[in-house]
Amino acid sequence: MSSHRQHSKVARDLGSHSLSTQCRAAHTEAQHQEASIASDGQADGDDNDLIENGMIDDEDDLDDDELQQMLQDNEADAGAMTDTANTDWGAKGLLVVQQVLQQDGMQELALFSLMASPKHKQLKIRLDKPEDEYGSPSLDEIALFSRHFSEEYHRAIGEAAEEIAVEVSSPGAERQVRLPQDLQRFQHLPMLVTFQLQDSNKVDTKVMELVEYNEADSTAEWKLADVRQNRSGKGVSKLSKKQLGQRWKVALEAMQKVNLHLEV
């Protein structure tokens, strides 16, 4: 294995919704596969082995809450959220990502986010797959991207690449839903929505499905998602008629955070 500190972590953890029991089980098993990809793009054991060997410091991982906050603060009109932390290696890493995504076999992928951490000399890349129901690249696609990125990044910054820990992954099972551009994309999936109640300072959080997004007045109509969390009582297998008829009209500016909901 190369002495390069670069590694890629693939965590294809995505939820299932409105699937048959058999399909849901198969999907859940597939989405919970996790592998570390070495800089040559090949699977190289699990994270525990890497941590024990001193290759990955589990305290060096960037906080997901930090990523979510930055996504909220970012207008993200172009889609991806990027923060190179004013570093040359971060800026060049972003350029390399953009170049690699134009290569053969990479066109179905898109950049979800890129974050540079000067403190840990870490570059965290999250890849989206717009045509996938859950936005998840395959393990092979992650490995192929990682291999090409490693090669091009070395060409771009030379030996300095040896000092940068690169992590490549999908946005995750309970990915941040970018507003408003991702709402209709994931309309058929349950989402955990944190929103301010109308004419109130109170905040509520519910697992809901999007009924409709109105671009004219920037409002979304929501209904309760048919998930275990919303069913009343033990052993209840579906929502009540009252629950099925409930609707919430929420202004875009009142939505504080929206994530995909994973029902395990």
C-alpha positions in Angstrom: 0.0 0.0 0.0 1.2 3.5 -0.8 2.6 5.6 2.0 0.4 8.5 0.7 -2.0 9.7 3.5 -4.8 10.0 1.0 -7.8 7.8 1.6 -11.4 7.7 0.5 -14.3 6.6 2.6 -17.3 5.3 0.8 -20.4 5.3 2.9 -23.3 4.5 0.7 -25.9 4.7 3.5 -29.2 5.7 2.0 -32.8 5.1 3.2 -35.5 3.2 1.4 -39.1 4.2 0.9 -42.2 2.7 -0.6 -40.3 -0.5 -1.5 -41.4 -4.1 -1.1 -40.0 -5.9 2.0 -37.6 -7.8 -0.2 -36.4 -4.7 -2.2 -36.1 -2.7 1.0 -33.9 -5.3 2.6 -31.7 -5.6 -0.4 -31.4 -1.8 -0.7 -30.6 -1.4 3.0 -27.9 -4.0 2.8 -26.4 -2.4 -0.3 -26.4 1.1 1.1 -24.7 0.1 4.3 -21.6 -1.2 2.5 -18.6 0.8 3.5 -15.0 0.6 2.3 -11.9 2.7 2.5 -10.4 3.4 -0.8 -6.6 3.8 -0.9 -5.0 6.3 -3.3 -4.9 3.7 -6.0 -8.6 3.4 -5.9 -8.7 -0.2 -4.5 -10.6 -1.3 -1.4 -8.3 -1.4 1.6 -10.0 -2.8 4.7 -12.3 -1.1 7.2 -11.9 2.2 9.1 -11.0 0.5 12.4 -8.0 -1.2 10.9 -6.8 2.1 9.4 -7.3 4.0 12.7 -5.4 1.3 14.6 -2.6 1.6 12.1 -2.4 5.3 12.6 -3.4 6.1 9.0 -6.7 7.9 9.9 -7.2 9.9 13.1 -10.8 9.5 14.0 -10.7 13.0 15.7 -9.6 14.6 12.4 -13.0 14.0 10.7 -14.9 17.1 9.9 -18.1 17.7 11.9 -21.3 16.9 9.8 -23.1 19.7 11.8 -20.5 22.1 10.4 -21.2 20.9 6.9 -25.0 21.3 7.4 -24.6 24.8 8.8 -22.4 25.8 5.9 -24.9 24.4 3.4 -27.6 26.5 5.1 -25.5 29.6 5.0 -24.6 29.1 1.4 -27.0 30.2 -1.4 -25.8 27.2 -3.4 -27.5 28.4 -6.6 -24.9 26.5 -8.6 -25.6 23.3 -6.5 -22.3 22.5 -4.8 -21.1 23.9 -1.5 -17.4 24.5 -1.4 -15.0 25.9 1.2 -11.3 25.8 0.3 -10.4 27.7 3.5 -8.4 30.1 1.5 -5.7 27.5 0.9 -3.8 26.9 -2.3 -4.1 23.1 -2.0 -7.8 23.4 -1.3 -8.4 25.7 -4.4 -6.4 23.4 -6.6 -8.2 20.4 -5.2 -11.5 22.0 -6.3 -10.1 22.6 -9.8 -8.9 19.0 -10.0 -12.4 17.7 -8.9 -14.0 19.8 -11.7 -11.5 18.4 -14.2 -12.0 14.8 -13.2 -15.8 15.0 -13.3 -15.4 15.9 -17.0 -13.5 12.7 -17.8 -14.9 9.6 -19.4 -17.1 7.6 -17.0 -17.5 10.5 -14.6 -20.2 12.5 -16.3 -23.0 11.0 -14.2 -21.4 12.4 -11.0 -21.5 15.9 -9.6 -19.9 17.7 -6.7 -22.1 17.9 -3.7 -19.6 19.6 -1.4 -15.9 20.1 -0.9 -14.4 21.2 2.4 -10.8 21.9 3.3 -9.5 21.8 6.9 -6.2 23.5 7.3 -5.9 22.3 10.9 -6.0 18.7 9.9 -4.7 19.1 6.3 -7.8 17.3 5.2 -9.8 17.6 2.0 -13.3 16.2 2.3 -15.1 15.6 -1.0 -18.8 14.5 -1.3 -20.0 13.3 -4.6 -23.6 13.4 -5.8 -25.3 11.3 -8.5 -28.3 13.3 -9.8 -29.8 10.4 -11.8 -29.8 8.0 -8.8 -33.0 7.9 -6.8 -31.0 8.5 -3.6 -28.2 10.5 -5.1 -25.7 7.8 -4.3 -22.6 6.9 -6.5 -21.7 3.3 -6.6 -18.6 1.9 -4.9 -17.0 1.5 -8.3 -17.7 5.1 -9.2 -16.2 6.3 -6.0 -13.1 4.2 -6.5 -12.7 5.3 -10.1 -13.0 9.0 -9.1 -10.6 8.5 -6.3 -8.0 7.0 -8.5 -8.2 9.7 -11.1 -8.3 12.5 -8.5 -5.1 11.1 -6.9 -3.3 11.1 -10.2 -4.4 14.6 -11.2 -3.9 16.1 -7.7 -0.3 14.9 -7.6 0.3 16.5 -11.0 -1.3 19.7 -9.8 0.6 20.2 -6.5 3.4 17.7 -6.6 4.8 16.3 -3.4 2.6 18.5 -1.3 -0.2 16.0 -2.1 1.5 13.6 0.2 0.6 15.8 3.2 -3.1 16.1 2.4 -5.6 13.5 3.7 -8.4 13.2 1.0 -11.7 11.6 1.8 -14.3 10.9 -0.9 -17.8 9.8 -0.1 -21.5 10.1 -1.0 -23.5 12.8 0.9 -24.8 10.1 3.2 -28.0 8.4 4.2 -29.6 11.4 5.8 -28.1 13.9 3.4 -28.8 17.6 3.6 -31.6 18.6 1.2 -30.5 21.9 -0.5 -33.3 24.4 -0.7 -35.1 24.9 -2.9 -33.4 23.0 -5.7 -33.5 19.5 -4.1 -37.1 19.6 -2.9 -38.7 18.3 -6.0 -35.8 15.9 -6.7 -36.6 14.0 -3.5 -40.3 14.6 -3.5 -41.1 10.9 -3.3 -38.8 10.3 -0.2 -39.5 11.0 3.4 -37.7 14.1 4.7 -37.0 15.3 8.2 -38.2 18.9 8.2 -37.4 21.5 10.8 -39.5 24.6 10.3 -40.9 27.6 12.1 -44.6 27.5 12.8 -46.7 30.1 11.1 -47.4 33.2 13.2 -45.2 31.8 15.9 -41.6 31.7 17.1 -41.9 28.0 17.9 -40.0 25.5 15.8 -41.3 22.0 15.0 -39.7 18.9 13.4 -41.7 16.3 11.5 -41.0 13.5 9.0 -42.9 14.5 6.0 -43.2 14.1 2.2 -43.4 17.0 -0.2 -46.8 17.4 -1.9 -46.0 20.4 -4.0 -43.5 23.2 -4.2 -44.8 26.5 -5.5 -42.0 28.5 -7.0 -44.3 31.6 -7.5 -44.6 32.2 -3.7 -41.7 30.1 -2.5 -43.9 27.8 -0.3 -44.0 24.1 0.1 -47.0 22.0 0.9 -46.2 18.9 3.1 -48.0 15.8 4.3 -46.9 13.3 7.0 -44.7 10.5 5.6 -46.0 7.0 6.2 -43.1 6.0 8.5 -43.0 4.3 11.8 -42.3 7.5 13.6 -45.6 9.0 12.6 -47.8 5.9 13.2 -49.8 6.2 16.5 -49.5 3.2 18.7 -47.5 -0.1 18.8 -48.3 -2.4 16.0 -50.0 0.2 13.9 -49.0 -0.4 10.2 -50.4 2.8 8.6 -51.4 6.4 9.2 -54.9 7.2 10.4 -57.4 9.0 8.1 -56.9 12.1 10.1 -53.1 12.0 9.6 -53.5 11.3 5.9 -55.5 14.4 5.5 -53.2 16.7 7.4 -51.3 19.3 5.4 -48.7 22.0 6.3 -47.9 25.0 4.1 -44.4 26.2 4.9 -42.6 29.2 3.4 -39.1 28.5 2.2 -37.7 31.0 4.6 -39.4 29.2 7.5 -37.6 25.9 6.7 -34.6 25.8 8.9 -33.2 22.4 7.9 -34.3 19.5 5.7 -32.7 16.1 5.5 -33.6 12.8 4.0 -35.1 10.4 6.6 -33.7 6.9 6.9 -36.1 4.4 8.5 -34.0 1.4 9.7 
